[in-house]
């Protein structure tokens, strides 16, 4: 009997590992590109949005406007590809979105600049950013559904955390490539043609990701789902809204500390490009270090306690940490520790976040529901982060704006996390959660108040 159980467990590891690899690689490429765009925002602003005589800050605001626009198309992509994923299966959607993501990212590296084609250049860049937004919107829902639906019992927090972990790896990969180019090329070469290389590098990475996804099986949860009655639209909409609220702190703090930081340090604190990149690498290392432990911990004590801890720490420490960076009297090692800690705090929210969202929706609407919740939150609080922070600092002269922005979003996120919900039914195959007391049986519940397949207002 024990041997049979061991053989079944071993046989199940293969599909689970393939699901992790196939789901994670797309997230890596997506966030590698978004990181690269953020790291080279000042260069992109100069090449695409700043005609002769234009202001640097004005061009940067326009570059972030294109950045934000891509995020506002994420919910459209989440609805479109999520619907396909819930009707046709997770696998075909993941293949489609990685193909679109790869082509659009590589094309950015081949675009003509403002000096070559004039006002057409920013419009072409914005179009490609929109297409990237559509693909990214479909990527999260499909990838998280695949990873959590293939996860063994009691390990959805860990498997979902890999989505966030590859986000960190993607941002670190983008920062590493940017830092290598900044070291190997002169500033003139970097601004002339070097900025194109990180985008073109997405092509071979995307082909590798496509190969992995072509070998992926459909999830057993999707294949074996039983026909059920239509879910009340009001309950699904409420679940999406609540899910978006619960991850808004993760979205805002993540982009403020991990992506917007380089251009903020350069424009507001007058740091060099290399200094800004070094700070960003440290922040992302801290981010990566806490994601997997946070996911594991959420499998033991629940999603909400871990995420509440991260959000509360941002509320309390955002301003003091930023003040350390601003102070001329702060030593370099202490500044490095500050950005490392900021990234680590964001990781506490990012680790349990994917599993928390996946467990809020039944199989038949999981891709759409969790994808929309995440995309809406990111559209408002991530995509607009650079635009809001840069414009607010420009208008007010207050260099504490990034800290206020992240802290306010995390405070609102805490309110959403405290909001109690009631669930009935089965969210994942073999795991039933009944009752309305907020309790669920077994460690596999993850976040005990947030599992099952039906959400309703209290």
Coordinates of C-alpha atoms in Angstrom, one line a residue:
X1 CA 0.0 0.0 0.0
X2 CA 2.8 2.5 1.0
X3 CA 4.6 1.6 -2.2
X4 CA 1.5 2.2 -4.3
X5 CA 1.1 5.6 -2.7
X6 CA 4.7 6.5 -3.3
X7 CA 4.5 5.5 -6.9
X8 CA 1.4 7.6 -7.4
X9 CA 3.1 10.6 -5.8
X10 CA 6.2 10.1 -8.0
X11 CA 4.1 9.8 -11.1
X12 CA 2.2 13.0 -10.2
X13 CA 5.4 15.1 -9.8
X14 CA 6.2 15.1 -13.6
X15 CA 3.1 17.0 -14.7
X16 CA 3.3 19.3 -11.7
X17 CA 6.9 20.2 -12.5
X18 CA 6.1 20.7 -16.1
X19 CA 3.2 22.9 -15.2
X20 CA 5.5 25.0 -12.9
X21 CA 8.1 25.4 -15.7
X22 CA 5.5 26.2 -18.5
X23 CA 3.5 28.6 -16.3
X24 CA 6.5 30.4 -14.8
X25 CA 8.5 31.0 -18.0
X26 CA 5.8 33.2 -19.5
X27 CA 5.7 35.3 -16.4
X28 CA 9.5 35.6 -16.5
X29 CA 9.4 37.0 -20.0
X30 CA 6.5 39.3 -19.3
X31 CA 8.1 40.9 -16.2
X32 CA 11.6 40.9 -17.8
X33 CA 10.2 43.2 -20.5
X34 CA 8.2 45.4 -18.1
X35 CA 11.3 45.7 -15.9
X36 CA 13.5 46.6 -18.9
X37 CA 11.0 49.2 -20.0
X38 CA 11.0 50.7 -16.5
X39 CA 14.8 50.6 -16.2
X40 CA 15.3 52.3 -19.6
X41 CA 12.3 54.7 -19.2
X42 CA 14.6 57.7 -19.3
X43 CA 16.3 56.4 -22.5
X44 CA 12.9 55.5 -24.1
X45 CA 11.5 59.0 -23.2
X46 CA 14.5 60.6 -25.0
X47 CA 14.3 58.4 -28.1
X48 CA 10.5 58.3 -28.6
X49 CA 8.8 61.1 -26.6
X50 CA 11.2 64.0 -26.5
X51 CA 11.6 66.0 -29.8
X52 CA 14.3 68.6 -30.1
X53 CA 13.9 71.1 -27.3
X54 CA 11.5 68.9 -25.3
X55 CA 11.8 68.6 -21.5
X56 CA 13.3 65.5 -19.9
X57 CA 10.5 65.2 -17.2
X58 CA 7.8 65.8 -19.9
X59 CA 9.2 63.0 -22.0
X60 CA 9.4 60.7 -19.0
X61 CA 5.8 61.4 -18.1
X62 CA 4.8 60.5 -21.7
X63 CA 6.8 57.3 -21.6
X64 CA 5.0 56.3 -18.4
X65 CA 1.7 57.2 -20.0
X66 CA 2.4 54.6 -22.7
X67 CA 3.5 52.2 -19.8
X68 CA 0.2 52.9 -18.0
X69 CA -1.9 52.4 -21.2
X70 CA -0.6 48.9 -21.6
X71 CA -1.8 48.1 -18.1
X72 CA -5.3 49.4 -18.8
X73 CA -5.5 46.9 -21.6
X74 CA -4.7 44.1 -19.2
X75 CA -8.3 43.7 -18.0
X76 CA -9.4 43.5 -21.6
X77 CA -6.9 40.7 -22.2
X78 CA -7.8 39.0 -18.9
X79 CA -11.5 39.0 -19.9
X80 CA -10.8 37.9 -23.5
X81 CA -8.2 35.2 -22.9
X82 CA -9.7 34.2 -19.5
X83 CA -13.0 33.4 -21.2
X84 CA -11.2 31.3 -23.8
X85 CA -9.2 29.6 -21.0
X86 CA -12.4 28.7 -19.1
X87 CA -14.1 27.4 -22.2
X88 CA -11.4 25.8 -24.3
X89 CA -8.8 25.0 -21.6
X90 CA -5.7 26.6 -20.1
X91 CA -3.1 25.1 -22.5
X92 CA -4.2 26.7 -25.8
X93 CA -4.5 30.2 -24.2
X94 CA -1.0 30.0 -22.7
X95 CA 0.4 29.1 -26.1
X96 CA -1.4 32.0 -27.7
X97 CA -0.4 34.6 -25.2
X98 CA 3.3 33.7 -25.1
X99 CA 3.4 34.0 -28.9
X100 CA 1.8 37.4 -28.9
X101 CA 4.0 38.6 -26.0
X102 CA 7.2 37.4 -27.7
X103 CA 6.5 39.1 -31.1
X104 CA 5.5 42.4 -29.6
X105 CA 8.4 42.6 -27.2
X106 CA 11.0 41.8 -30.0
X107 CA 9.4 44.4 -32.3
X108 CA 9.9 47.2 -29.7
X109 CA 13.6 46.5 -30.1
X110 CA 13.3 47.1 -33.9
X111 CA 11.2 50.3 -33.8
X112 CA 12.4 53.5 -35.5
X113 CA 12.8 56.4 -33.1
X114 CA 11.4 60.0 -33.1
X115 CA 14.5 61.2 -35.0
X116 CA 13.7 58.8 -37.8
X117 CA 9.9 58.8 -38.3
X118 CA 8.8 61.7 -36.1
X119 CA 5.4 61.5 -34.4
X120 CA 4.8 58.1 -35.8
X121 CA 7.4 56.6 -33.4
X122 CA 5.5 57.1 -30.1
X123 CA 2.3 55.9 -31.7
X124 CA 4.0 52.6 -32.9
X125 CA 5.5 52.1 -29.5
X126 CA 2.2 52.7 -27.8
X127 CA 0.5 50.2 -30.1
X128 CA 3.0 47.5 -29.2
X129 CA 2.5 48.3 -25.5
X130 CA -1.2 47.8 -25.9
X131 CA -0.7 44.4 -27.5
X132 CA 1.6 43.5 -24.7
X133 CA -1.0 44.6 -22.2
X134 CA -3.6 42.2 -23.9
X135 CA -1.2 39.3 -23.7
X136 CA -0.1 40.0 -20.2
X137 CA -3.7 40.1 -19.1
X138 CA -4.3 36.6 -20.4
X139 CA -0.9 35.3 -19.0
X140 CA -1.6 35.7 -15.3
X141 CA -4.9 34.0 -15.1
X142 CA -3.9 31.1 -17.3
X143 CA -0.5 30.6 -15.7
X144 CA -1.8 30.7 -12.1
X145 CA -4.7 28.4 -12.9
X146 CA -2.3 25.9 -14.4
X147 CA 0.1 26.0 -11.5
X148 CA -2.5 25.9 -8.7
X149 CA -4.6 23.2 -10.4
X150 CA -1.6 21.0 -10.9
X151 CA -0.4 21.6 -7.3
X152 CA -0.5 18.7 -4.8
X153 CA -2.8 19.0 -1.8
X154 CA -1.6 21.5 0.7
X155 CA 0.9 23.1 -1.7
X156 CA -1.1 25.7 -3.7
X157 CA 0.5 28.5 -1.8
X158 CA 3.9 27.2 -2.7
X159 CA 3.0 26.5 -6.4
X160 CA 1.3 29.9 -6.8
X161 CA 4.3 31.6 -5.2
X162 CA 6.4 30.5 -8.2
X163 CA 4.4 32.9 -10.3
X164 CA 5.5 35.8 -8.2
X165 CA 9.0 34.3 -7.8
X166 CA 9.5 34.4 -11.6
X167 CA 8.3 37.9 -11.6
X168 CA 11.2 38.7 -9.3
X169 CA 13.5 36.7 -11.6
X170 CA 12.2 38.5 -14.6
X171 CA 12.8 41.9 -13.0
X172 CA 16.3 40.8 -11.9
X173 CA 17.0 39.5 -15.3
X174 CA 16.0 42.8 -16.9
X175 CA 18.1 44.7 -14.3
X176 CA 21.1 42.4 -14.9
X177 CA 20.9 42.9 -18.7
X178 CA 20.5 46.6 -18.2
X179 CA 23.5 46.8 -15.8
X180 CA 25.7 44.7 -18.1
X181 CA 24.9 47.0 -21.0
X182 CA 25.5 50.1 -18.9
X183 CA 28.9 48.7 -18.0
X184 CA 29.9 47.4 -21.4
X185 CA 28.7 50.3 -23.5
X186 CA 29.3 54.0 -23.4
X187 CA 26.4 56.3 -22.6
X188 CA 26.2 57.4 -26.2
X189 CA 26.1 53.8 -27.4
X190 CA 23.5 52.9 -24.8
X191 CA 21.2 55.7 -25.9
X192 CA 21.8 55.1 -29.6
X193 CA 21.3 51.4 -30.0
X194 CA 22.2 49.5 -26.8
X195 CA 18.7 49.9 -25.4
X196 CA 17.3 47.8 -28.2
X197 CA 19.2 44.6 -27.2
X198 CA 17.2 43.6 -24.1
X199 CA 13.9 43.7 -26.1
X200 CA 15.4 41.7 -29.0
X201 CA 16.6 39.1 -26.5
X202 CA 12.9 38.3 -25.8
X203 CA 12.7 36.4 -29.1
X204 CA 14.9 33.4 -28.2
X205 CA 13.4 33.3 -24.7
X206 CA 9.9 33.3 -26.1
X207 CA 10.7 30.4 -28.5
X208 CA 11.9 28.4 -25.5
X209 CA 8.7 29.2 -23.6
X210 CA 6.6 28.2 -26.5
X211 CA 8.3 24.8 -26.7
X212 CA 7.6 24.2 -23.0
X213 CA 3.9 25.1 -23.4
X214 CA 3.4 22.9 -26.4
X215 CA 4.5 20.0 -24.3
X216 CA 2.1 20.9 -21.5
X217 CA -1.0 18.7 -20.7
X218 CA -4.4 20.2 -19.8
X219 CA -5.0 20.5 -16.1
X220 CA -6.9 17.6 -14.5
X221 CA -9.1 20.0 -12.6
X222 CA -10.3 21.5 -15.9
X223 CA -10.7 18.1 -17.7
X224 CA -12.7 16.6 -14.8
X225 CA -15.0 19.5 -13.8
X226 CA -18.6 18.6 -13.6
X227 CA -21.4 20.6 -15.4
X228 CA -22.9 23.0 -12.9
X229 CA -25.6 25.7 -13.0
X230 CA -24.6 29.2 -14.0
X231 CA -23.0 31.2 -11.2
X232 CA -24.8 34.4 -10.2
X233 CA -23.1 37.3 -12.0
X234 CA -23.4 39.5 -9.0
X235 CA -21.4 37.1 -6.8
X236 CA -18.6 36.7 -9.4
X237 CA -18.4 40.5 -9.9
X238 CA -18.1 41.0 -6.1
X239 CA -15.4 38.3 -6.0
X240 CA -13.4 40.1 -8.7
X241 CA -13.8 43.5 -7.0
X242 CA -12.8 42.0 -3.6
X243 CA -9.8 40.2 -5.1
X244 CA -8.6 43.4 -6.8
X245 CA -8.8 45.2 -3.5
X246 CA -6.9 42.5 -1.7
X247 CA -3.9 42.6 -4.1
X248 CA -3.8 46.4 -4.7
X249 CA -1.2 46.9 -2.0
X250 CA 1.0 44.3 -3.6
X251 CA 0.6 46.0 -7.0
X252 CA 1.3 49.5 -5.8
X253 CA 4.2 48.8 -3.5
X254 CA 5.7 46.3 -6.0
X255 CA 5.9 48.8 -8.8
X256 CA 6.8 51.8 -6.6
X257 CA 9.8 49.9 -5.0
X258 CA 10.8 47.5 -7.8
X259 CA 10.1 49.2 -11.1
X260 CA 9.7 53.0 -10.7
X261 CA 12.6 53.2 -8.3
X262 CA 15.4 53.7 -11.0
X263 CA 13.8 56.7 -12.7
X264 CA 12.7 58.2 -9.4
X265 CA 16.2 58.0 -8.0
X266 CA 17.6 59.6 -11.2
X267 CA 15.0 62.4 -11.5
X268 CA 14.2 63.2 -7.9
X269 CA 17.4 62.3 -6.0
X270 CA 19.8 62.8 -8.9
X271 CA 21.4 59.4 -8.7
X272 CA 23.4 58.0 -11.6
X273 CA 22.0 55.3 -13.9
X274 CA 24.3 52.7 -12.4
X275 CA 23.4 53.7 -8.8
X276 CA 19.7 53.5 -9.6
X277 CA 20.1 50.0 -11.1
X278 CA 22.1 48.8 -8.1
X279 CA 19.4 49.9 -5.8
X280 CA 16.8 48.2 -8.0
X281 CA 18.7 44.9 -8.0
X282 CA 19.0 44.9 -4.2
X283 CA 15.2 45.6 -3.9
X284 CA 14.4 42.7 -6.3
X285 CA 16.8 40.4 -4.4
X286 CA 14.9 41.1 -1.2
X287 CA 11.7 40.6 -3.1
X288 CA 12.8 37.2 -4.4
X289 CA 14.1 36.0 -1.1
X290 CA 10.8 36.2 0.8
X291 CA 8.3 35.0 -1.9
X292 CA 8.7 31.2 -1.7
X293 CA 8.9 31.2 2.2
X294 CA 5.8 33.4 2.3
X295 CA 3.9 31.0 0.0
X296 CA 5.0 28.0 2.1
X297 CA 3.9 29.8 5.3
X298 CA 0.5 30.6 3.8
X299 CA 0.0 26.8 3.3
X300 CA 0.3 26.4 7.0
X301 CA -1.3 29.5 8.6
X302 CA -3.4 30.9 5.7
X303 CA -3.0 33.5 3.0
X304 CA -4.5 36.5 4.7
X305 CA -2.3 36.6 7.8
X306 CA 0.8 36.6 5.7
X307 CA -0.5 39.2 3.3
X308 CA -1.8 41.4 6.1
X309 CA 1.7 41.4 7.7
X310 CA 3.3 42.6 4.5
X311 CA 0.7 45.3 3.9
X312 CA 1.0 46.6 7.5
X313 CA 4.8 46.8 7.3
X314 CA 4.5 48.9 4.1
X315 CA 2.1 51.3 5.9
X316 CA 4.5 51.7 8.8
X317 CA 7.9 51.6 7.1
X318 CA 7.4 53.1 3.6
X319 CA 8.2 56.7 4.6
X320 CA 11.1 55.9 7.0
X321 CA 12.8 53.7 4.4
X322 CA 12.5 56.3 1.7
X323 CA 13.8 59.0 4.1
X324 CA 16.9 56.8 4.6
X325 CA 17.5 56.9 0.8
X326 CA 17.0 60.7 0.7
X327 CA 19.4 61.5 3.5
X328 CA 23.0 62.5 2.6
X329 CA 24.1 61.3 6.0
X330 CA 22.9 57.7 5.4
X331 CA 25.8 55.3 4.7
X332 CA 25.7 53.3 1.4
X333 CA 25.4 49.9 3.2
X334 CA 22.4 51.3 5.2
X335 CA 20.8 52.5 2.0
X336 CA 21.3 49.1 0.4
X337 CA 19.7 47.5 3.4
X338 CA 16.7 49.8 3.2
X339 CA 15.9 48.9 -0.4
X340 CA 16.6 45.2 0.3
X341 CA 14.0 45.4 3.2
X342 CA 11.5 47.2 1.0
X343 CA 11.6 44.4 -1.6
X344 CA 11.4 41.7 1.1
X345 CA 8.2 43.3 2.5
X346 CA 6.6 43.2 -0.9
X347 CA 7.5 39.5 -1.2
X348 CA 5.3 38.8 1.8
X349 CA 2.3 39.9 -0.2
X350 CA 3.4 38.4 -3.5
X351 CA 4.0 34.9 -2.2
X352 CA 0.4 34.0 -1.1
X353 CA -1.3 36.4 -3.6
X354 CA -1.7 34.0 -6.6
X355 CA -3.1 31.1 -4.5
X356 CA -5.4 33.5 -2.6
X357 CA -6.9 34.7 -5.9
X358 CA -7.1 31.2 -7.4
X359 CA -9.0 29.9 -4.4
X360 CA -11.7 32.7 -4.7
X361 CA -13.1 31.3 -7.9
X362 CA -14.5 27.9 -9.2
X363 CA -12.9 26.1 -12.1
X364 CA -15.4 27.3 -14.6
X365 CA -14.5 31.0 -14.1
X366 CA -11.1 30.7 -12.5
X367 CA -9.0 32.1 -15.4
X368 CA -11.4 35.0 -16.0
X369 CA -12.0 35.8 -12.3
X370 CA -8.5 35.7 -11.0
X371 CA -7.1 37.3 -14.2
X372 CA -9.5 40.2 -14.0
X373 CA -8.9 40.8 -10.3
X374 CA -5.2 40.9 -10.8
X375 CA -5.4 42.9 -14.0
X376 CA -7.7 45.6 -12.6
X377 CA -5.5 46.0 -9.6
X378 CA -2.4 46.3 -11.7
X379 CA -4.0 48.6 -14.2
X380 CA -4.8 51.2 -11.5
X381 CA -2.1 50.8 -9.0
X382 CA 0.9 49.4 -11.0
X383 CA 0.4 50.9 -14.5
X384 CA -0.2 54.3 -13.1
X385 CA 2.5 54.2 -10.5
X386 CA 5.2 55.8 -12.6
X387 CA 2.9 58.4 -14.1
X388 CA 1.3 59.4 -10.8
X389 CA 4.6 59.4 -8.8
X390 CA 6.5 61.3 -11.5
X391 CA 3.8 63.9 -12.1
X392 CA 3.1 64.3 -8.3
X393 CA 6.8 64.9 -7.5
X394 CA 7.0 67.4 -10.4
X395 CA 3.9 69.4 -9.3
X396 CA 4.5 69.3 -5.5
X397 CA 8.2 69.0 -5.2
X398 CA 7.6 66.4 -2.4
X399 CA 10.0 63.5 -2.8
X400 CA 8.1 61.4 -0.3
X401 CA 5.3 60.7 -2.8
X402 CA 6.3 57.1 -3.6
X403 CA 6.1 56.2 0.0
X404 CA 2.7 57.8 0.5
X405 CA 1.4 56.1 -2.6
X406 CA 2.5 52.6 -1.5
X407 CA 1.3 53.1 2.0
X408 CA -2.1 54.4 1.0
X409 CA -2.7 51.5 -1.3
X410 CA -1.6 48.9 1.3
X411 CA -3.9 50.5 3.9
X412 CA -6.9 50.0 1.5
X413 CA -5.7 46.5 0.7
X414 CA -5.7 45.7 4.4
X415 CA -9.4 46.7 4.6
X416 CA -10.2 44.4 1.7
X417 CA -8.3 41.5 3.4
X418 CA -10.2 42.1 6.6
X419 CA -13.5 41.8 4.7
X420 CA -15.1 38.5 5.6
X421 CA -16.6 36.3 3.0
X422 CA -18.7 33.1 2.9
X423 CA -18.1 30.2 0.6
X424 CA -19.8 26.9 -0.2
X425 CA -18.9 24.1 -2.5
X426 CA -15.7 22.8 -4.1
X427 CA -13.0 25.0 -5.5
X428 CA -10.4 22.5 -6.4
X429 CA -10.9 18.8 -7.1
X430 CA -10.9 16.7 -4.0
X431 CA -11.1 19.7 -1.6
X432 CA -14.5 20.6 -0.3
X433 CA -15.2 23.6 1.8
X434 CA -18.6 24.0 3.4
X435 CA -20.3 26.3 5.9
X436 CA -20.3 30.0 6.3
X437 CA -18.3 30.5 9.5
X438 CA -15.1 31.2 7.6
X439 CA -13.6 27.9 8.6
X440 CA -12.5 25.1 6.3
X441 CA -11.2 21.7 7.0
X442 CA -7.6 20.7 6.6
X443 CA -4.3 22.4 5.9
X444 CA -5.1 22.4 2.2
X445 CA -7.5 25.2 2.7
X446 CA -4.6 27.6 2.7
X447 CA -6.5 30.7 3.7
X448 CA -9.3 29.3 5.7
X449 CA -11.7 32.2 5.1
X450 CA -10.9 32.4 1.4
X451 CA -11.5 29.0 -0.2
X452 CA -14.4 27.4 -2.0
X453 CA -16.2 28.5 -5.1
X454 CA -18.9 31.0 -4.2
X455 CA -18.4 34.4 -2.8
X456 CA -21.2 36.5 -1.5
X457 CA -21.7 39.7 0.3
X458 CA -22.0 39.5 4.1

